[in-house]
XYZ file of C-alpha atoms in Angstrom:
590
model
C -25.015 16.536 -33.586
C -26.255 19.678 -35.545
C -29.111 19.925 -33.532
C -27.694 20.023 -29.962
C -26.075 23.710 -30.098
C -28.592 25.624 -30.405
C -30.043 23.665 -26.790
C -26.429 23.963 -25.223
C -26.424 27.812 -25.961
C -30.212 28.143 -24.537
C -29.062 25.870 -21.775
C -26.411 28.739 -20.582
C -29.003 31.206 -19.757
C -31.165 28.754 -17.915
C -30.527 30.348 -14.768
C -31.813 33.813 -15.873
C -35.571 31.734 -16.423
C -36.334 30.221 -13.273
C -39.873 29.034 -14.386
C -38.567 26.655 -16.691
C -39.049 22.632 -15.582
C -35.970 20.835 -14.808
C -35.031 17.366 -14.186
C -32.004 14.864 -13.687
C -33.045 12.141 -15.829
C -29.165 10.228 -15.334
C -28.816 11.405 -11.853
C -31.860 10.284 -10.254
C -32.063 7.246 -12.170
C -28.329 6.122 -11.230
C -29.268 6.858 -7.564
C -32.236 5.131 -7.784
C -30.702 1.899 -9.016
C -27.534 1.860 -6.864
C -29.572 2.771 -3.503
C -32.611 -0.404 -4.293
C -31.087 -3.471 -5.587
C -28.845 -2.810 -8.463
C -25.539 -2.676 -6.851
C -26.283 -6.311 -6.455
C -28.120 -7.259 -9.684
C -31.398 -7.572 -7.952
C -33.778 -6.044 -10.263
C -37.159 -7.446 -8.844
C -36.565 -5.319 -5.691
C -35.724 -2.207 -7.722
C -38.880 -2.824 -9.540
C -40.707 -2.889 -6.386
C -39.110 0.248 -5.844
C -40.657 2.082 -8.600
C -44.480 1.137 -8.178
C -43.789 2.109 -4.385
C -42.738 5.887 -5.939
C -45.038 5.755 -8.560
C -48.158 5.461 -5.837
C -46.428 7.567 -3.974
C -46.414 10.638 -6.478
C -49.740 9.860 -7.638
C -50.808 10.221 -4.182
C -49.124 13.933 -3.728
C -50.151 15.116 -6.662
C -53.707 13.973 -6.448
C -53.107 11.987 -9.739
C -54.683 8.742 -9.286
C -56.045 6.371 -12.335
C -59.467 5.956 -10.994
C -60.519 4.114 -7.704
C -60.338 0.728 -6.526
C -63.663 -0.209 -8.401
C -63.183 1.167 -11.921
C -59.696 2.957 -13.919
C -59.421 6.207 -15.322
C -56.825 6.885 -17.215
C -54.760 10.288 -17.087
C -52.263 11.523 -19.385
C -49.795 14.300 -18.445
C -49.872 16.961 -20.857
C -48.097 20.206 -21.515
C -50.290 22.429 -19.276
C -49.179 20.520 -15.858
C -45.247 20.989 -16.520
C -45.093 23.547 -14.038
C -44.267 20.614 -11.607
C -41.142 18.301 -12.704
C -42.762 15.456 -10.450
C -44.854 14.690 -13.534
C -41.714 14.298 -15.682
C -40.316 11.866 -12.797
C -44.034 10.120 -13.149
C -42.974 9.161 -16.951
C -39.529 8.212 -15.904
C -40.404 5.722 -13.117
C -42.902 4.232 -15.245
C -40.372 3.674 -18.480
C -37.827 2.397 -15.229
C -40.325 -0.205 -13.849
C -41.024 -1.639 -17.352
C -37.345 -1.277 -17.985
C -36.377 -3.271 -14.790
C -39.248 -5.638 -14.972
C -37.457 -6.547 -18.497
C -33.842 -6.835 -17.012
C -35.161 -9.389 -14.617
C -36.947 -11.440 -17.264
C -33.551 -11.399 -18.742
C -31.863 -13.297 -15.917
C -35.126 -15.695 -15.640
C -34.776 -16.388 -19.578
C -31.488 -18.299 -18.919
C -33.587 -21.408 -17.796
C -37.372 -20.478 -18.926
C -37.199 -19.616 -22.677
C -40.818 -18.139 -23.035
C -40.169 -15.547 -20.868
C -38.250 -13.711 -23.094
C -41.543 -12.888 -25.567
C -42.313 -11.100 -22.025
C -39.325 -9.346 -22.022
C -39.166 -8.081 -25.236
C -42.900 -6.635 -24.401
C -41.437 -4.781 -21.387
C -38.803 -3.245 -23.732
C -41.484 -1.784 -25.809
C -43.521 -1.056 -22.752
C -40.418 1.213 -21.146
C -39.273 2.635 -24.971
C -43.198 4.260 -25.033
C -43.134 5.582 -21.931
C -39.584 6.767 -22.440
C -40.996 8.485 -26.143
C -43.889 10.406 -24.624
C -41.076 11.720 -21.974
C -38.793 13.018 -24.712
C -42.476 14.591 -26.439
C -43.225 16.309 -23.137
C -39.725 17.799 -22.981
C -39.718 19.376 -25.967
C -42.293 21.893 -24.921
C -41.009 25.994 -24.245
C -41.784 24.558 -19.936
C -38.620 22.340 -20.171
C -35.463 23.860 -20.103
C -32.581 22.358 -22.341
C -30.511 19.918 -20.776
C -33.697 18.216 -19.379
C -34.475 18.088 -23.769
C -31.319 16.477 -23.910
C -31.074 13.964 -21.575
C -34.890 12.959 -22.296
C -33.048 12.426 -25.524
C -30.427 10.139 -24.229
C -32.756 8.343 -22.286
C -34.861 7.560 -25.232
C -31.976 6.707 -27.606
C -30.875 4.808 -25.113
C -33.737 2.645 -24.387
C -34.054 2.020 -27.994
C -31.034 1.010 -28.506
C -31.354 -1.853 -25.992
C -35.015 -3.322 -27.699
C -33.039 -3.145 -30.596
C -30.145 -5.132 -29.443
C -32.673 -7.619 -28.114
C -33.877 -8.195 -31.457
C -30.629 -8.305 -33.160
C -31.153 -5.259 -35.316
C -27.672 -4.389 -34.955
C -27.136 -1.324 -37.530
C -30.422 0.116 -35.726
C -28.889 -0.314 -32.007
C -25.398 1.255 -33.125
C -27.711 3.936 -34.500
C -29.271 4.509 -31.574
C -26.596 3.649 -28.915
C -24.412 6.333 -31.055
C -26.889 8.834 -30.494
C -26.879 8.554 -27.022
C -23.329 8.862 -26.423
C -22.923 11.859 -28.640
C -25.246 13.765 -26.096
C -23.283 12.895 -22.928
C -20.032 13.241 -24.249
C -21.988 17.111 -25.281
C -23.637 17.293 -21.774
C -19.911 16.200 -20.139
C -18.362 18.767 -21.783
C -20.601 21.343 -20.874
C -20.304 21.164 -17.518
C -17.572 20.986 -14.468
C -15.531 18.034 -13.346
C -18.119 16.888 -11.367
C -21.512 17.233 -12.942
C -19.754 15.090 -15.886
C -18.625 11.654 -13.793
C -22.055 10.549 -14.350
C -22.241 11.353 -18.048
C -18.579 9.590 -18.925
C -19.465 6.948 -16.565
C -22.664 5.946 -19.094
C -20.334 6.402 -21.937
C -18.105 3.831 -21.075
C -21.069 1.427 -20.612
C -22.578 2.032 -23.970
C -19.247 2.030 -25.906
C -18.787 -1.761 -25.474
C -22.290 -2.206 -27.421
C -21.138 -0.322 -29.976
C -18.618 -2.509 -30.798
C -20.508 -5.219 -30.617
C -22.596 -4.214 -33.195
C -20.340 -3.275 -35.756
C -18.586 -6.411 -35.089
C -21.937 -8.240 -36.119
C -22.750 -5.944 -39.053
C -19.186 -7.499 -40.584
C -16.445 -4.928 -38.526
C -13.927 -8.102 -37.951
C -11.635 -5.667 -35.768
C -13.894 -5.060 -33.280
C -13.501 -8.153 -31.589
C -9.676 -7.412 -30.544
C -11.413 -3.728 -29.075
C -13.990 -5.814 -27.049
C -11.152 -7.943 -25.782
C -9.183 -4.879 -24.467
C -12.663 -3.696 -23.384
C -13.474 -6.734 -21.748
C -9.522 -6.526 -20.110
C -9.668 -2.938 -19.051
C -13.077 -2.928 -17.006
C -12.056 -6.451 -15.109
C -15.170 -8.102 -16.807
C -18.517 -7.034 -18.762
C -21.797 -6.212 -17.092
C -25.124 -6.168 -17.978
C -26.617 -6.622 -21.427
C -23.356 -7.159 -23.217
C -22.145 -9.881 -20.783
C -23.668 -12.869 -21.484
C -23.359 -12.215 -25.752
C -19.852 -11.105 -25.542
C -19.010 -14.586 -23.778
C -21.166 -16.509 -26.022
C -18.918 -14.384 -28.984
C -15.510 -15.359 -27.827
C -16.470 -19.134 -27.171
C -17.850 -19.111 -30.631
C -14.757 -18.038 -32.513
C -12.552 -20.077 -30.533
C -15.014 -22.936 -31.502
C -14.353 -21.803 -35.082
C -10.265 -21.868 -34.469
C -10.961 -25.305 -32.656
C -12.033 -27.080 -35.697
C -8.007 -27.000 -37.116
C -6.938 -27.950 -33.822
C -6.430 -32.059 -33.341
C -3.164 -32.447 -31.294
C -0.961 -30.827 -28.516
C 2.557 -31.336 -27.795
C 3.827 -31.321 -24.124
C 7.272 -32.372 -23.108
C 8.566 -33.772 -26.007
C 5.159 -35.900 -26.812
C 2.343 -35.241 -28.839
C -1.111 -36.348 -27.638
C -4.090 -36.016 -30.261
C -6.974 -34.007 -28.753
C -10.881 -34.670 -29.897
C -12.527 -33.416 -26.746
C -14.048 -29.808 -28.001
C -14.111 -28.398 -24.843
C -10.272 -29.166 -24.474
C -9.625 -27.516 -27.780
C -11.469 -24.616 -26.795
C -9.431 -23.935 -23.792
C -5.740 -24.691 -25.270
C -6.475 -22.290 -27.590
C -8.247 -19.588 -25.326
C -4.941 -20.471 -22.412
C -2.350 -17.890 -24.465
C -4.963 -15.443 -24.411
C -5.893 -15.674 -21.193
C -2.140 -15.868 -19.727
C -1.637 -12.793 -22.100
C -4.579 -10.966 -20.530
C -3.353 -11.574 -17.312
C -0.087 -10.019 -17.800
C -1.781 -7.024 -19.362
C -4.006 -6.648 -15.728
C -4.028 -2.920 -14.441
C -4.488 -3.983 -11.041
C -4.702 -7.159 -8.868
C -8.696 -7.045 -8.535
C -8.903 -7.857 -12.369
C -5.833 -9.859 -12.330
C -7.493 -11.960 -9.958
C -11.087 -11.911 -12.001
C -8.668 -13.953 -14.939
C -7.234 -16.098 -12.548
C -10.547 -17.566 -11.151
C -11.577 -17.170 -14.637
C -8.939 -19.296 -16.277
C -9.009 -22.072 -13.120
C -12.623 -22.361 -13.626
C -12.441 -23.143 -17.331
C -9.407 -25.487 -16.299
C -11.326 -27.239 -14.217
C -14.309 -27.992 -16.730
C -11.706 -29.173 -19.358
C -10.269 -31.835 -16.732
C -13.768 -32.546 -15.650
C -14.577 -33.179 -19.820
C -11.388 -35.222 -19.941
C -11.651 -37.344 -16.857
C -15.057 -38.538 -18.396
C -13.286 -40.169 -21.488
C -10.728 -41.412 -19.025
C -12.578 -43.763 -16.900
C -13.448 -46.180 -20.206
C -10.142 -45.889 -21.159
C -8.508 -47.143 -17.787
C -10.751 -50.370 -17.827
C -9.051 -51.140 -21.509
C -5.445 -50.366 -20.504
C -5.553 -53.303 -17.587
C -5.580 -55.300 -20.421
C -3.508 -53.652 -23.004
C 0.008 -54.062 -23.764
C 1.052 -49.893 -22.505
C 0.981 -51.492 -18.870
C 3.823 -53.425 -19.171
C 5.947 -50.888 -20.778
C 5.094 -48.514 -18.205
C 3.688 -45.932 -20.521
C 0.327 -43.971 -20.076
C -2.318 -43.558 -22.275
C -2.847 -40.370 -24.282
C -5.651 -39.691 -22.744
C -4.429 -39.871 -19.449
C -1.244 -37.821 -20.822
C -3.764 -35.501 -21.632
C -5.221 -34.926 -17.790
C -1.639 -34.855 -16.640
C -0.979 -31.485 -19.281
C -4.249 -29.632 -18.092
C -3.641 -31.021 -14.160
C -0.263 -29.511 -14.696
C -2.066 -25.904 -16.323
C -4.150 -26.067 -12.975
C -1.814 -26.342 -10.461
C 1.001 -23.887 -12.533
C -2.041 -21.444 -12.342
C -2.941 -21.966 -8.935
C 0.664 -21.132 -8.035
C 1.318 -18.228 -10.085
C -1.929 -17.196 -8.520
C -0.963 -17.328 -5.304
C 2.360 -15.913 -5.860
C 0.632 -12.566 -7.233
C -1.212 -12.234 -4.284
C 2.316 -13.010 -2.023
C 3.755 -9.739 -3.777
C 0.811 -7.703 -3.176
C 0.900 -9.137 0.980
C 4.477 -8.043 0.866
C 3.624 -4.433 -0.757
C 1.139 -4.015 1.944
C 4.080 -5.122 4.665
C 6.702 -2.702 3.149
C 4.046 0.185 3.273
C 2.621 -1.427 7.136
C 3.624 1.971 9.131
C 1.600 3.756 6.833
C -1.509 1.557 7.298
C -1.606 1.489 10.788
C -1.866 5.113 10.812
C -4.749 5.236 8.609
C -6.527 2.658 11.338
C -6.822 -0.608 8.785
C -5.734 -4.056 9.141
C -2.057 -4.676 8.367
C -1.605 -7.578 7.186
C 0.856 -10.032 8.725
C 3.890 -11.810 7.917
C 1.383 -15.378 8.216
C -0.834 -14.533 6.175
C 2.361 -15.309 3.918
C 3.373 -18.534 5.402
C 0.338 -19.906 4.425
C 0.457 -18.790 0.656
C 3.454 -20.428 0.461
C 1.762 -23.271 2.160
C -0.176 -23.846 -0.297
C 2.368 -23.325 -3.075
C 4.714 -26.251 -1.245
C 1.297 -28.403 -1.500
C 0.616 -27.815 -5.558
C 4.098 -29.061 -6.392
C 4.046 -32.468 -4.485
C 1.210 -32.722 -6.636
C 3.205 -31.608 -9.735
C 5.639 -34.684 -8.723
C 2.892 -37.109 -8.359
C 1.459 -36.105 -12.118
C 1.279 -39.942 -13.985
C 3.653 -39.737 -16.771
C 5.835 -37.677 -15.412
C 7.641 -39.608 -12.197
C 10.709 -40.905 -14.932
C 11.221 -37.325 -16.332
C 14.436 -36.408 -13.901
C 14.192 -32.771 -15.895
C 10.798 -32.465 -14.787
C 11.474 -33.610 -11.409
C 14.803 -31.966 -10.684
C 13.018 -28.110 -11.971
C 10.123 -29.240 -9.543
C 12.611 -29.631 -6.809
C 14.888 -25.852 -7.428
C 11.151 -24.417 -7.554
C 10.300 -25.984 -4.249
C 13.714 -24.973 -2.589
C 12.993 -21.387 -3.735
C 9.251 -21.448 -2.038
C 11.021 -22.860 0.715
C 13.592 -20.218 1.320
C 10.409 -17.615 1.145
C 8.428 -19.806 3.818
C 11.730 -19.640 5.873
C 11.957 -15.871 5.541
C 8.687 -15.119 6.536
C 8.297 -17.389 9.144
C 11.357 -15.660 10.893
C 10.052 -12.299 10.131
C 7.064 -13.310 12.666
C 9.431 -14.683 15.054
C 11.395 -10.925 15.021
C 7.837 -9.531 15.793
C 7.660 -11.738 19.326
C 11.402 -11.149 19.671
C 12.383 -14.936 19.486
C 15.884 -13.913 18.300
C 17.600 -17.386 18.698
C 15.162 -19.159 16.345
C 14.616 -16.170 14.011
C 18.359 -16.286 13.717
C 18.162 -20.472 12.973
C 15.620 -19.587 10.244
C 17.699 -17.012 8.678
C 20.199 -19.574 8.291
C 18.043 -22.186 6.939
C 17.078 -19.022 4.347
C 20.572 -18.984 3.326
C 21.281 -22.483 2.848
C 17.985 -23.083 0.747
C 19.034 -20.121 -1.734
C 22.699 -21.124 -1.593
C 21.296 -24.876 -2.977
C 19.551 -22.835 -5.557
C 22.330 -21.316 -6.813
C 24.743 -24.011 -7.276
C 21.879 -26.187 -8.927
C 20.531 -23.984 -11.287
C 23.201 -23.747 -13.833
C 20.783 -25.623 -16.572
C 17.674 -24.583 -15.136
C 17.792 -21.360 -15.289
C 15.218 -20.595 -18.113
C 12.718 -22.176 -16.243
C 13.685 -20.420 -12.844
C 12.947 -16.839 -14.809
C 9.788 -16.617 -13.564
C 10.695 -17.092 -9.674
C 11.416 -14.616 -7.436
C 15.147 -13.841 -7.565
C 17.308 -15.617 -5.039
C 19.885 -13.263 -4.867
C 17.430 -10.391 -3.802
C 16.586 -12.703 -0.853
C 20.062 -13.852 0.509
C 20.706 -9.823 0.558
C 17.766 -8.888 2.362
C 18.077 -11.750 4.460
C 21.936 -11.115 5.182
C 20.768 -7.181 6.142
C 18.112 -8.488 8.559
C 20.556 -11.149 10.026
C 22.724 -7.595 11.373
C 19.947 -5.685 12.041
C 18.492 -9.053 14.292
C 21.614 -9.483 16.130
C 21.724 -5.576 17.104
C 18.372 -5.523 18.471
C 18.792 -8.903 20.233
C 21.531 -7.485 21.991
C 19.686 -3.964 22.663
C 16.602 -5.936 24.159
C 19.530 -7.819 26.539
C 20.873 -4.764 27.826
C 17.751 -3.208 28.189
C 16.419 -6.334 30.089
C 19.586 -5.976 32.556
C 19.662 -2.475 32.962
C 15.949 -1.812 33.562
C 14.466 -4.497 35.080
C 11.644 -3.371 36.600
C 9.849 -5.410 40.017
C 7.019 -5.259 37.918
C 8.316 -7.961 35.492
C 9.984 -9.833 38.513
C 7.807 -12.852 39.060
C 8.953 -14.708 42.001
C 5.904 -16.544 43.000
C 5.606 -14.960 46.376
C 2.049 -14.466 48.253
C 1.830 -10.668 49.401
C 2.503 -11.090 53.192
C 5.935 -11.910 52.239
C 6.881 -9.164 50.096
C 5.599 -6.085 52.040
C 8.792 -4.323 51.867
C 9.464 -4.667 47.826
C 7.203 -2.260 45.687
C 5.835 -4.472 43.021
C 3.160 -3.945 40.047
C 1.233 -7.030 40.484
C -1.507 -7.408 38.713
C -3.296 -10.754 39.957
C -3.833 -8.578 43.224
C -7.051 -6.936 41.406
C -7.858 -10.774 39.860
C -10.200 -13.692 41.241
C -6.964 -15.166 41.786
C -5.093 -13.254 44.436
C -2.165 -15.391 46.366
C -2.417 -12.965 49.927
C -0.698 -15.755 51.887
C 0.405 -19.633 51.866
C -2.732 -21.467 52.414
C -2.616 -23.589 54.137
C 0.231 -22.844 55.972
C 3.277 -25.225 56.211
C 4.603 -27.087 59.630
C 6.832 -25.037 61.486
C 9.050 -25.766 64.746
C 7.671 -24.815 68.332
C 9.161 -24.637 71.970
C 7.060 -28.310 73.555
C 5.667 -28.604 77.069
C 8.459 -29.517 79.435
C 7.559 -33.073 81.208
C 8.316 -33.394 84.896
C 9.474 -36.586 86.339
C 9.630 -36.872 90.419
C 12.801 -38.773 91.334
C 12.859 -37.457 95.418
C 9.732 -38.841 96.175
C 11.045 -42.222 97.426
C 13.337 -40.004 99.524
C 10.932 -37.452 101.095
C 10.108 -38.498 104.801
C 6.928 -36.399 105.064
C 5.747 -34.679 108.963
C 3.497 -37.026 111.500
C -0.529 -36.393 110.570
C -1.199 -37.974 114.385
C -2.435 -35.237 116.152
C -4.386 -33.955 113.813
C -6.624 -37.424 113.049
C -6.859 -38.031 116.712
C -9.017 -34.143 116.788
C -11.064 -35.020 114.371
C -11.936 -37.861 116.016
C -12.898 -35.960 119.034
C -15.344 -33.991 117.650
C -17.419 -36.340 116.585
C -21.491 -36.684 116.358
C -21.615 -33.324 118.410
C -19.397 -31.557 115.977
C -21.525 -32.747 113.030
C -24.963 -31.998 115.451
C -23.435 -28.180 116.012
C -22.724 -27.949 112.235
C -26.187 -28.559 111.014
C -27.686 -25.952 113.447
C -25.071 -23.455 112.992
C -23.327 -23.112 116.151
C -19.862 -22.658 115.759
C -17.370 -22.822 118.175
């Protein structure tokens, strides 16, 4: 610490020497990894990344190692500092071993050998991270590139010596490092020190890991709040830290051989079991303790997941132990097996941890209702009274399962708290399902369901005279039947607003009769299947109407009608004769 004032006070006046070589190191690095795989733990592409830039640099500044046929090898020196891409040369070189390493980390999990390889990566990025810090030290650099080289470095070190479990070494060295950027953070604005805290944070937890393994016993309760506050450890210190708190839970495990649940004691001697009873307090602690719901919901998958492996460990021993009880005398008194006691306790842990899970994310739903106006003007999605109805949904579901728990279907206590919890749920279901009825204005059956509301929480009330220790944890009744009985006024008002306004200004656009066009001519009307496929112009085809028929004629004189003599006119034709017809064919006429 002695050493860095006399660089902070020649690092003020670094504006007055323009000539001196500056560079980032934290800046571009950080960049670096969040824009090429790191923001998703993919360290083979950001490795890729770095021999891309490397040949890249090499190539502008005409610094290659040889040809394709035969390597020379260059080393930047002093003299060439005028450019700081030979710095970032170094620095992607110590970042591609360093990344290379990281990856052969994740690969170690299943292939053991590989981590010889990454150990020689460590070294490999340390060197090229020590001839950095050399280079800066040179009059060409100007100070706060010294003193991040120096981070970097210390840094680096501090990880290869983690690796090899020299802890007092890597506290050494991880110390060092987070003396200069807390220096370098306060030396400059706001701003320029995000970056600088930010890498702070990260190395504190390794800190405490390592004086927790030189023989600091209190440092385990830090990494815990640690562990709490940044909703879950990345990186190095993730996978040890785990391994850490399994391992002294292990150690508290070995006192533990029984639980008792409900007034009987079951003997445990499944590890894994012991492990999580005694890690459950901490965990439903740590929950509680949650700054916001992203981490709160971390624990809660967290504490399901290890629920889950304990059943999975317990319904193992359980399947010898139902062949032996169709033959043992617990059958006839109706009385289950420890063991199967046992899966009922941690069945029950599951599904009271599903529920409280789902009821923290109901209260956040409704915070996001209450604050809905405000959304919609910021142009997100709102979320919606059924997105509600179906966490309750699910609720409903994981106490039928609570009833069906063997072991537990003669316990009337059991059963009759099981039942107030699931009128309560109920009641909320209710609520919400009329609150999306109000948005469609269904008033009649948003009214019904208000109702139902009411006489849910009133059942509540009277029941829960001896229950209600257990009922503390529930979302108050009484709060509902208020807000419910405002919303029942505030219902009927607008239900009789909307019938007014539907008397008062009905519009012919919302008239619907059914009529084709030709028949309306004469009443304006907005209409808009007129512009569809579907236009209805006329009746088609068009229905039987009456007509005027042909009148029929029926001659009733004609027996009665003497008609005139036709004598005198046969008798001339007569007459005429062949010479008629003879003067007709050669045209006389007479």
């Amino acid at each position: 610490q002695a050493t860095l004032g006399p660089q902070l006070q020649t690092h003020n006046v670094r504006y007055c020497r323009s000539s001196l070589t500056q560079i980032a190191v934290l800046q571009i690095v950080k960049e670096s990894q969040q824009q090429h795989g790191l923001r998703h733990g993919d360290f083979q592409r950001y490795r890729g990344y770095c021999s891309r830039r490397l040949r890249r640099l090499r190539k502008t500044l005409n610094f290659k190692m040889g040809n394709r046929h035969k390597f020379t090898g260059k080393k930047v020196t002093e003299e060439i500092l005028s450019d700081n891409r030979y710095l970032l040369l170094i620095l992607m070189d110590a970042e591609r071993a360093w990344s290379y390493a990281m990856q052969l980390k994740q690969e170690a999990n299943t292939e053991p050998r590989k981590r010889f390889h990454l150990l020689s990566r460590l070294r490999k990025a340390v060197k090229h991270a020590e001839e950095l810090e050399r280079l800066c030290e040179s009059n060409r650099v100007d100070a706060k590139t010294k003193l991040e080289a120096q981070a970097y470095m210390a840094y680096l070190t501090g990880m290869l010596r983690f690796e090899h479990q020299e802890w007092k070494a890597a506290m050494e060295a991880f110390n060092k490092c987070k003396t200069i950027y807390e220096k370098l953070a306060n030396a400059f604005t706001e701003e320029q020190a995000v970056l600088y805290n930010q890498r702070v944070e990260e190395i504190s937890p390794n800190i405490r890991y390592c004086a927790y393994n030189i023989g600091d016993q209190s440092a385990i309760s830090e990494l815990m709040q640690m562990r709490l506050r940044s909703g879950g450890t990345e990186g190095l210190l993730a996978e040890k830290l785990e391994a850490l708190i399994t391992q002294t839970r292990a150690k508290q495990a070995a006192t533990m051989s029984e639980v008792e649940w409900r007034g009987r004691t079951v003997p445990v001697k499944i590890d894994k079991v012991r492990i999580f009873l005694l890690g459950l307090a901490d965990n439903e602690a740590a929950i509680v303790q949650a700054e916001n719901e992203e981490t709160k919901e971390r624990l809660f998958e967290s504490l399901l997941s290890e629920c889950r492996d304990a059943i999975q460990a317990v319904r193992e021993d359980l399947k010898p132990d139902q062949k032996q009880r169709e033959h043992s005398l617990e059958m006839d008194s109706g009385k289950v097996s420890n063991i199967q006691y046992l899966h009922s306790y941690l069945t029950y842990i599951k599904l009271s941890t599903a529920i409280k899970r789902n009821e923290s994310m109901a209260k956040s739903l409704q915070k996001a209702l209450l604050q809905q106006q405000r959304s919609e003007e910021d142009g997100k999605r709102t979320p919606r009274p059924q997105d509600l109805i179906r966490l309750y949904d699910i609720i409903l579901q994981n106490l039928v399962e609570l009833t069906q728990l063997p072991g537990l279907e003669e316990d009337k206590n059991f059963q009759k708290e099981i039942g107030l919890k699931t009128l309560v749920y109920k009641a909320y279901r209710c609520f919400f399902i009329a609150q999306s009825y109000v948005l469609v204005k269904k008033w009649s059956e948003a009214l019904v369901l208000y109702e139902r509301v009411l006489k849910y929480a009133s059942e509540v009330q009277s029941e829960a005279g001896a229950y209600k220790n257990s009922l503390k944890e529930l979302p108050d009744v009484q709060d509902l039947i208020t807000q419910v009985n405002a919303e029942k006024y505030s219902l009927q008002a607008a239900a009789i607003l909307d019938a007014n306004d539907t008397h008062e200004t009905e519009s012919p656009s919302q008239v619907k009769d059914g009529k084709p066009l030709s028949e309306r001519f004469e009443t304006f009307c907005l209409d808009p299947s007129l512009v569809s496929k579907q236009v209805s112009l006329v009746h088609f085809p068009p229905g039987f109407q009456p007509i005027p028929c042909k009148p029929l004629f029926f001659d009733l004189a004609l027996n009665h009608v003497a008609f005139p003599p036709l004598e005198d006119k046969v008798e001339q034709k007569a007459k005429s004769g062949l010479t008629g017809y003879i003067k007709g064919i050669f045209g006389f006429k007479s």
